[in-house]
Coordinates of C-alpha atoms and ligand atoms in Angstrom, one line a residue:
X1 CA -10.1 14.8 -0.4
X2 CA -13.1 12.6 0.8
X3 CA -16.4 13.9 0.4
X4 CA -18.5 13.2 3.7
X5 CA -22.3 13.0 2.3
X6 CA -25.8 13.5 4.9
X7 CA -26.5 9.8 5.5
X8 CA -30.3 10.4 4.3
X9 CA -28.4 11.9 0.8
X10 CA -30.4 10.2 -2.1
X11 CA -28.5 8.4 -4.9
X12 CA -28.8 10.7 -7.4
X13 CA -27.2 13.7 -4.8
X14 CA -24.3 11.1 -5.1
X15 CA -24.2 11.3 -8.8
X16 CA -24.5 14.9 -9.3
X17 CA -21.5 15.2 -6.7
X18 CA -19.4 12.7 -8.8
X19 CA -19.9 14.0 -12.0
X20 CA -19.3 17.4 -10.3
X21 CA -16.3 16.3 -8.9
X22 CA -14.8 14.5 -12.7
X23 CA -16.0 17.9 -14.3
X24 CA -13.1 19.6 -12.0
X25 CA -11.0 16.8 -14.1
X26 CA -10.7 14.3 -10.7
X27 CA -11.3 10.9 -10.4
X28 CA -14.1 9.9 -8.0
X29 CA -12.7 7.0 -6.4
X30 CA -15.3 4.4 -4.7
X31 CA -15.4 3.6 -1.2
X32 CA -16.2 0.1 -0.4
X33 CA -19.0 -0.2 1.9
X34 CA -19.5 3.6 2.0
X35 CA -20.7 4.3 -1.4
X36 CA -23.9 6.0 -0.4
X37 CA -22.1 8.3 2.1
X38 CA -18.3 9.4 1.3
X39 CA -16.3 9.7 -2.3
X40 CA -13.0 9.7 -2.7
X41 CA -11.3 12.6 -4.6
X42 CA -7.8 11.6 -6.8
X43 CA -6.3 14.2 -8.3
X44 CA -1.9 14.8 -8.9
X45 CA -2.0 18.6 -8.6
X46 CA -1.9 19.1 -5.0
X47 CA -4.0 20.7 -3.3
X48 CA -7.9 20.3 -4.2
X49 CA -10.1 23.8 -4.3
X50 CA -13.4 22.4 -2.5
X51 CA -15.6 25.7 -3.2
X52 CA -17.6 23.7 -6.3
X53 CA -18.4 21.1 -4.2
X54 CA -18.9 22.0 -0.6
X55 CA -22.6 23.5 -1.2
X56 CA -23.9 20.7 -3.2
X57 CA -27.2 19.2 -2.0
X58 CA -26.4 16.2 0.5
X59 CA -22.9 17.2 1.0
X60 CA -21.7 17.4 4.8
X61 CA -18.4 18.1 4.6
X62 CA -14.9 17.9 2.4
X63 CA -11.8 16.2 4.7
X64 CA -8.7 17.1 3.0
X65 CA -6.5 14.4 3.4
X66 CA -2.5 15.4 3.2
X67 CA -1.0 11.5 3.3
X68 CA 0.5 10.6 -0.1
X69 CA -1.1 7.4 0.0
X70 CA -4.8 7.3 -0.3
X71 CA -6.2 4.5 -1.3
X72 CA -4.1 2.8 0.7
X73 CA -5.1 4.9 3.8
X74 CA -8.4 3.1 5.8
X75 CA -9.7 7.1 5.8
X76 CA -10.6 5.7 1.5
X77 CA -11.1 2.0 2.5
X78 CA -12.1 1.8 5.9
X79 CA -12.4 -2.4 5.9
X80 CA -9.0 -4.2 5.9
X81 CA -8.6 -6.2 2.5
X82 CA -8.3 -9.8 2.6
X83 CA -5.6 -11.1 -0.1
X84 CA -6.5 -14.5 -1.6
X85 CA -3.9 -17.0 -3.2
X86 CA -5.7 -20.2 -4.2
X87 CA -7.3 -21.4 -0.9
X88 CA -4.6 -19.4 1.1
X89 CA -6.6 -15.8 2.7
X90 CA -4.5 -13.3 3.9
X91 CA -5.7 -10.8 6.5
X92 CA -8.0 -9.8 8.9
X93 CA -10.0 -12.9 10.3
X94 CA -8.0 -15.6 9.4
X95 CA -5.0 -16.9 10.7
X96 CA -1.2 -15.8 10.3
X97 CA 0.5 -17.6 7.3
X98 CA 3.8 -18.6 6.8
X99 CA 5.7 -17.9 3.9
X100 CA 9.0 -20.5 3.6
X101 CA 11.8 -21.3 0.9
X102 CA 15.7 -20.8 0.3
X103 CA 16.7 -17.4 -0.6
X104 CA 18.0 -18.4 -3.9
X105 CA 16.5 -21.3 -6.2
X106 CA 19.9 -22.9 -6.9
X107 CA 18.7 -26.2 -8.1
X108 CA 15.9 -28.9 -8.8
X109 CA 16.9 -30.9 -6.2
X110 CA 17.7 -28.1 -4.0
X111 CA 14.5 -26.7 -4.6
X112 CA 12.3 -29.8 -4.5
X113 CA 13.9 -30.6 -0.8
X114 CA 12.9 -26.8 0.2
X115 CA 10.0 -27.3 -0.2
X116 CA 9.4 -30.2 1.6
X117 CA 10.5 -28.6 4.2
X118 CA 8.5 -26.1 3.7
X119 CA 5.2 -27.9 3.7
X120 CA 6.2 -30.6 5.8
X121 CA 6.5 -27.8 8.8
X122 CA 3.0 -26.1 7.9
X123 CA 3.9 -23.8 5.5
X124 CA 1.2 -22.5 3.4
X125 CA 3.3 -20.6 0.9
X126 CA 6.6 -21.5 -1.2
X127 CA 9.2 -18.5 -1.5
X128 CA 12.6 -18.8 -4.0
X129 CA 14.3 -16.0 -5.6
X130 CA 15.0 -16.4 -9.0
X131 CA 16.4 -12.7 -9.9
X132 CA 18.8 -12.5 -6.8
X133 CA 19.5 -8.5 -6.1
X134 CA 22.5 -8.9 -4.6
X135 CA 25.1 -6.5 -3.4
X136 CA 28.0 -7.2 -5.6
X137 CA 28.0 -8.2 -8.9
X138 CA 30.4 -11.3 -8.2
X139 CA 27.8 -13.1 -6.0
X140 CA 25.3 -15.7 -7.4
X141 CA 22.7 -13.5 -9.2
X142 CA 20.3 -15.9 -9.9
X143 CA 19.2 -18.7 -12.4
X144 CA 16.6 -16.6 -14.2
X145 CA 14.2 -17.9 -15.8
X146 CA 15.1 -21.8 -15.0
X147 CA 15.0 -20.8 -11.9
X148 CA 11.3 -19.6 -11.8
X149 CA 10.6 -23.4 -14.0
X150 CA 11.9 -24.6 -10.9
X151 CA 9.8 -22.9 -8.5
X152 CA 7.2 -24.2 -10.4
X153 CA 7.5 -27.5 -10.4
X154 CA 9.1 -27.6 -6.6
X155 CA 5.1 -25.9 -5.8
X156 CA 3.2 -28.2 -7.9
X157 CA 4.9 -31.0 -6.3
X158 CA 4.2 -30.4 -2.6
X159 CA 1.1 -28.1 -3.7
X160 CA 1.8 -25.1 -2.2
X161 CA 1.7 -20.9 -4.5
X162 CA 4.9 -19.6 -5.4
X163 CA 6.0 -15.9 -4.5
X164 CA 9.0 -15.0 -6.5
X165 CA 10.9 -11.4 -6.5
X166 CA 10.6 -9.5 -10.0
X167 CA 13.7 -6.9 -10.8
X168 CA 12.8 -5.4 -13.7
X169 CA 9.7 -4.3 -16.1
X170 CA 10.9 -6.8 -18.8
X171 CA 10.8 -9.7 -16.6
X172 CA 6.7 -9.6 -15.7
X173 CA 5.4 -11.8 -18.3
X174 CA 7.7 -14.7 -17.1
X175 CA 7.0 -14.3 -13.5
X176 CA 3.4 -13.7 -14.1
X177 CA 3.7 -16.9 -15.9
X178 CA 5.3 -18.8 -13.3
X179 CA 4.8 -17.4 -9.9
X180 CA 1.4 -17.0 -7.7
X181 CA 2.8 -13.5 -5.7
X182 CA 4.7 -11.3 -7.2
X183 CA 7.5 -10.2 -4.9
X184 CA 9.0 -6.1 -5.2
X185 CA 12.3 -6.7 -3.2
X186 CA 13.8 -3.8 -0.5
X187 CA 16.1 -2.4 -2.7
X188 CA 12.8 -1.7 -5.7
X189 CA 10.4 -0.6 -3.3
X190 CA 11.1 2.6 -4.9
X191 CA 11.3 2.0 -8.4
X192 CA 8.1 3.7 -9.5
X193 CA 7.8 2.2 -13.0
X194 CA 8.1 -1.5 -12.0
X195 CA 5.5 -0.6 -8.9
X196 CA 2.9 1.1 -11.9
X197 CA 3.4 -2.4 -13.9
X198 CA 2.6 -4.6 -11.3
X199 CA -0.4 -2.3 -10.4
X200 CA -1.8 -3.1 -14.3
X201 CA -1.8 -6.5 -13.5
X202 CA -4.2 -8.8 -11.3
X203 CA -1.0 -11.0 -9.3
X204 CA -1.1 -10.3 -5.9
X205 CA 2.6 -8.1 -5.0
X206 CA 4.3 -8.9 -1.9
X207 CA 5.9 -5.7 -1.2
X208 CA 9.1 -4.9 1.1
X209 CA 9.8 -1.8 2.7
X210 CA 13.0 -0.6 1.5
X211 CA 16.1 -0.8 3.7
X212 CA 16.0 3.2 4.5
X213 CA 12.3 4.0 3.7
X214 CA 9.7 5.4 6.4
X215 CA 6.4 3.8 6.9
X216 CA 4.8 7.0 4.8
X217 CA 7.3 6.2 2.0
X218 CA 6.3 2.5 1.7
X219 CA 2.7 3.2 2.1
X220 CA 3.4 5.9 -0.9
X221 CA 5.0 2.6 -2.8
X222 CA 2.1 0.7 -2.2
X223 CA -0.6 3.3 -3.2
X224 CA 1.4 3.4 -6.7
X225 CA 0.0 0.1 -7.2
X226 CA -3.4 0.5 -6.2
X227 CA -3.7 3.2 -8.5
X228 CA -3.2 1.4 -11.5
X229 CA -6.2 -0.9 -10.4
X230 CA -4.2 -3.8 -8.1
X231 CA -5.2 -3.8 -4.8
X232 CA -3.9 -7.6 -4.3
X233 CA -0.7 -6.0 -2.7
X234 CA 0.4 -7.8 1.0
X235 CA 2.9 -5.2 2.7
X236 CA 6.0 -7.0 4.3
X237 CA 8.3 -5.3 6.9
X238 CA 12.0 -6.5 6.7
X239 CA 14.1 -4.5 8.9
X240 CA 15.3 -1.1 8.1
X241 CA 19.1 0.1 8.5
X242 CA 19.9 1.9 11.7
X243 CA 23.7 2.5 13.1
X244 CA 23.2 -0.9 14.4
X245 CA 25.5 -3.9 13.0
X246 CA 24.9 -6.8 15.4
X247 CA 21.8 -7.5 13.3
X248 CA 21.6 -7.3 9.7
X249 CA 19.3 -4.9 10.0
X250 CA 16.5 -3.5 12.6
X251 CA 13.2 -5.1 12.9
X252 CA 10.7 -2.3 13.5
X253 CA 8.3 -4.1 14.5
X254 CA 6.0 -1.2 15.7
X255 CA 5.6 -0.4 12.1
X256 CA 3.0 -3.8 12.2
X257 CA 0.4 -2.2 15.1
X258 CA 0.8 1.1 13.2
X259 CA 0.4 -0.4 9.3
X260 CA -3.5 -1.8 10.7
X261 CA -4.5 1.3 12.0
X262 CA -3.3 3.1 9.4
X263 CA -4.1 0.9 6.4
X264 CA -6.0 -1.4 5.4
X265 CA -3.8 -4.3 3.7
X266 CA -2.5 -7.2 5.2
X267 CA 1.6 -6.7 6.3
X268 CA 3.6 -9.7 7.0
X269 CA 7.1 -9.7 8.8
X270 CA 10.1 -10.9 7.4
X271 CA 12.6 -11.8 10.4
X272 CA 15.2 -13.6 8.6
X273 CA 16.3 -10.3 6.0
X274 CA 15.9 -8.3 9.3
X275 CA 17.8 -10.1 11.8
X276 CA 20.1 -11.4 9.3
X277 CA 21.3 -14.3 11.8
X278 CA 19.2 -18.2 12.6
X279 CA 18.9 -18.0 16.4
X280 CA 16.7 -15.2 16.0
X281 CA 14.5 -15.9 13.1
X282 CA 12.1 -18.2 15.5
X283 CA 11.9 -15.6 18.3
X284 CA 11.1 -12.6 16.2
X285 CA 8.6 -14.8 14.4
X286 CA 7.0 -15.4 17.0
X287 CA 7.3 -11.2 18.6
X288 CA 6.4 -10.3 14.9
X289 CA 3.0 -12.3 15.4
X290 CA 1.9 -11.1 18.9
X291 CA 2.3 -7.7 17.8
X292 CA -0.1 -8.5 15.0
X293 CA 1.5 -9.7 11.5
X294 CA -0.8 -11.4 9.4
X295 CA 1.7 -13.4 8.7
X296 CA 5.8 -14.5 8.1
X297 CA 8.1 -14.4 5.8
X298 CA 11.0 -17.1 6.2
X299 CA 14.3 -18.6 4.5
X300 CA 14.9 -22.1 4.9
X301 CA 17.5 -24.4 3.3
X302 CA 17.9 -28.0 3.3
X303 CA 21.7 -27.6 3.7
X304 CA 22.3 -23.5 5.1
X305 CA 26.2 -24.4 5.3
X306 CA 26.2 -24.9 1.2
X307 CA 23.7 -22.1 0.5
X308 CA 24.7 -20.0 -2.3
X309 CA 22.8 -16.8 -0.8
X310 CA 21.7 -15.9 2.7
X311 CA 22.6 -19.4 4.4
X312 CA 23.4 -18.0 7.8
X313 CA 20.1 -17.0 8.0
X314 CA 18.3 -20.2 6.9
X315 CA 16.9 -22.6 8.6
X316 CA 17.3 -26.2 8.1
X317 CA 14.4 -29.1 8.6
X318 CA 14.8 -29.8 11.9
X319 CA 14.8 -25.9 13.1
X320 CA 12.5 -25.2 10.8
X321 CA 9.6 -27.8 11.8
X322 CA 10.9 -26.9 15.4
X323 CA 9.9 -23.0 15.3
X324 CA 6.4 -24.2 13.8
X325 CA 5.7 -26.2 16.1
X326 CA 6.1 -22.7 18.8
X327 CA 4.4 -20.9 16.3
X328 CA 1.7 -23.5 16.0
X329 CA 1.0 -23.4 20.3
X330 CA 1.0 -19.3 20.0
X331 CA -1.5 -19.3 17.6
X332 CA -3.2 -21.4 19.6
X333 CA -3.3 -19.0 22.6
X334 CA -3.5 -16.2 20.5
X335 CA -7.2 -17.4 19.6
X336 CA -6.8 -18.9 16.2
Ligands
PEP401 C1 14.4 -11.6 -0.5 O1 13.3 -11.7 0.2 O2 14.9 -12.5 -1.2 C2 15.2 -10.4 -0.4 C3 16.1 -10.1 -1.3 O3 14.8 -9.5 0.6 P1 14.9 -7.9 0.7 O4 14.4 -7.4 -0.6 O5 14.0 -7.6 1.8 O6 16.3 -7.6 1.0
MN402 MN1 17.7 -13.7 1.1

C-alpha cells in the first residue's frame, strides 16, 4: 500500500502515520525523495485493511498496490537507481556499459587473454563463470573456486570489476571474496533462498531473467533481494524460450522500454545467451541499446573454436573490438 500524505502534512503527522502503520505489525518502508509525502506499506498477508489509517491527520489517500514486487516498482522508488562498481555507474544518466569475458574461466592464460580482449575493445566490466550451470552433467562444470582466483587476477591485471555467477548459498563467501557483481544465472532466478542471501549482502547482483519467467516473475525475483536490504541489484534480460529454435532463445527486447517505466533499476541485455549464435551478438547489441539497455552483456573468447562452453556464441578479438567500434559511433548519435 503507499500512503499518499497532504503536501503541507507536518513531520510529526508523518510519524504518527508510521508508527500507526508498525502498530498494525507493517513495515513502513521509506521513499527516497518522497519522505515528507508518501510511505510505503510491506506487509506478507495480502491484502492490507486501510480503515486505521485512512482518517489520520495529513493523510490524502491509501493506493493499494497489487504488483508482487514493490520496492522494486517506481510507484515505491520513483528515481531510477544508479548501481556503482568502483568508478563504473550504471544507470540512468550515464552511458551504456559493456560487460565482456568467455563463458567459462577455463584457464590463466585463457583468462588473462580474455580479458585483454575485453579491455582492449572498451569494455568496462570483466565477466567468467566459475560455477558453470550447465545442462548435462558430462559438460565442463566449472573450475570452482580456482576459477574465481583466476578471475581475479585476469581483472587486476587489465583493471577492470569482475562479475561471476553464484549457484548455491554455500558458495557466497568465496564469490563475495573474489568477485565485484555477483551474478544469479537464468536457471536460479527463482531459487528464493539464494536471492534472500544475496539480498543480506552489500555486492551488487546481476540478475537474469529465467528462461520461462515473465517480466512480473523476475521483477518478484528481484524485489526478494531488495527486501533483505540490497538494492545494488542490475536486471539483465537474456532471451526467454518460445517454440522458436533458430535462435537459442528469444530476445524480448520490449521487456527493456517496459523494465524503466516500470522500475526503477538499471537492466542490461545479454544477446549472446539469447541469440545463442556470433553473427547476431553485434546487431542485437546494438537493437538492445536503441531500445534503451543501460548496458550489454557479452561472451568473448580468444579462441571460440576451442572453447569449453558457449564458443559458437563468442566472439574473438578481431569481432569483438569490431562490434565496439559500432557500438562506440551509436552511442555517439545516441547522445552520449
Ligand atoms: C552465463 O551468463 O554464463 C549464463 C549461464 O547465462 P544464463 O544464466 O542467462 O543462461
Ligand atoms: Mn555462456
Amino acid at each position: 500500500m503507499l500512503i499518499v500524505m497532504d503536501h503541507n502534512a507536518s513531520a510529526a503527522q508523518v510519524r504518527a502515520v508510521q508508527e500507526a502503520v508498525e502498530a498494525m505489525g507493517l513495515q513502513a518502508a521509506p521513499i527516497p525523495g518522497r519522505e515528507r509525502t508518501a510511505i510505503g506499506v510491506l506487509g506478507n498477508q495480502g491484502y492490507v485493511d486501510d480503515t486505521a489509517i485512512r482518517n489520520l491527520p495529513g493523510v490524502r489517500e491509501c493506493i493499494h498496490v497489487s504488483k508482487p514486487y514493490k520496492l522494486v516498482s517506481r510507484d515505491f522508488h520513483p528515481e531510477s537507481t544508479l548501481v556503482e562498481v568502483g568508478a563504473v555507474k550504471i544507470g540512468d544518466g550515464h552511458p551504456p556499459v559493456v560487460i565482456a569475458g568467455p563463458c567459462s574461466i577455463e584457464s590463466p592464460e585463457q583468462m588473462v587473454a580474455a580479458a585483454r580482449i575485453a579491455r582492449d575493445g572498451g569494455a568496462q566490466i570483466l565477466r567468467g563463470g566459475a560455477f558453470k550451470p550447465r545442462t548435462g552433467p558430462h559438460s565442463f562444470q566449472g573450475l570452482g573456486e580456482k576459477g574465481l582466483k583466476y578471475l581475479r587476477q585476469a581483472g587486476d591485471a587489465v583493471g577492470m570489476p569482475v562479475v561471476t555467477e553464484i549457484m548455491r548459498i554455500e558458495q557466497l563467501d568465496a564469490v563475495c571474496r573474489y568477485a565485484d557483481i555477483l551474478q544469479i544465472g537464468a536457471r536460479n532466478m527463482q531459487n528464493f533462498d539464494l536471492l534472500k542471501e544475496v539480498g543480506k549482502c552489500r555486492h551488487p547482483v546481476l540478475l537474469k531473467r529465467g528462461m520461462s519467467a515473465t517480466l512480473e516473475e523476475f521483477l518478484a525475483a528481484a524485489e526478494y533481494i531488495l527486501a533483505e536490504g540490497n538494492s545494488r541489484v542490475i536486471l539483465c534480460e537474456r532471451g526467454i524460450r518460445t517454440f522458436e529454435r533458430a535462435t537459442r532463445n528469444t530476445l524480448d527486447l520490449s521487456v527493456v522500454p517496459l523494465v524503466r517505466e516500470l522500475s526503477h533499476l538499471p537492466i542490461l541485455v545479454d544477446p549472446s545467451h539469447a541469440t545463442g549464435k556470433r553473427s547476431l551478438v553485434a546487431v542485437m547489441s546494438k537493437a538492445a541499446l536503441v531500445a534503451g539497455a543501460h548496458g550489454i552483456m557479452v561472451e568473448v573468447h580468444p579462441d571460440p573454436a576451442k572453447a569449453l562452453c558457449d564458443g559458437a556464441q563468442s566472439l574473438d578479438g578481431e569481432e569483438f573490438r569490431e562490434m565496439m567500434g559500432d557500438i562506440r559511433a551509436l552511442l555517439s548519435y545516441l547522445g552520449y
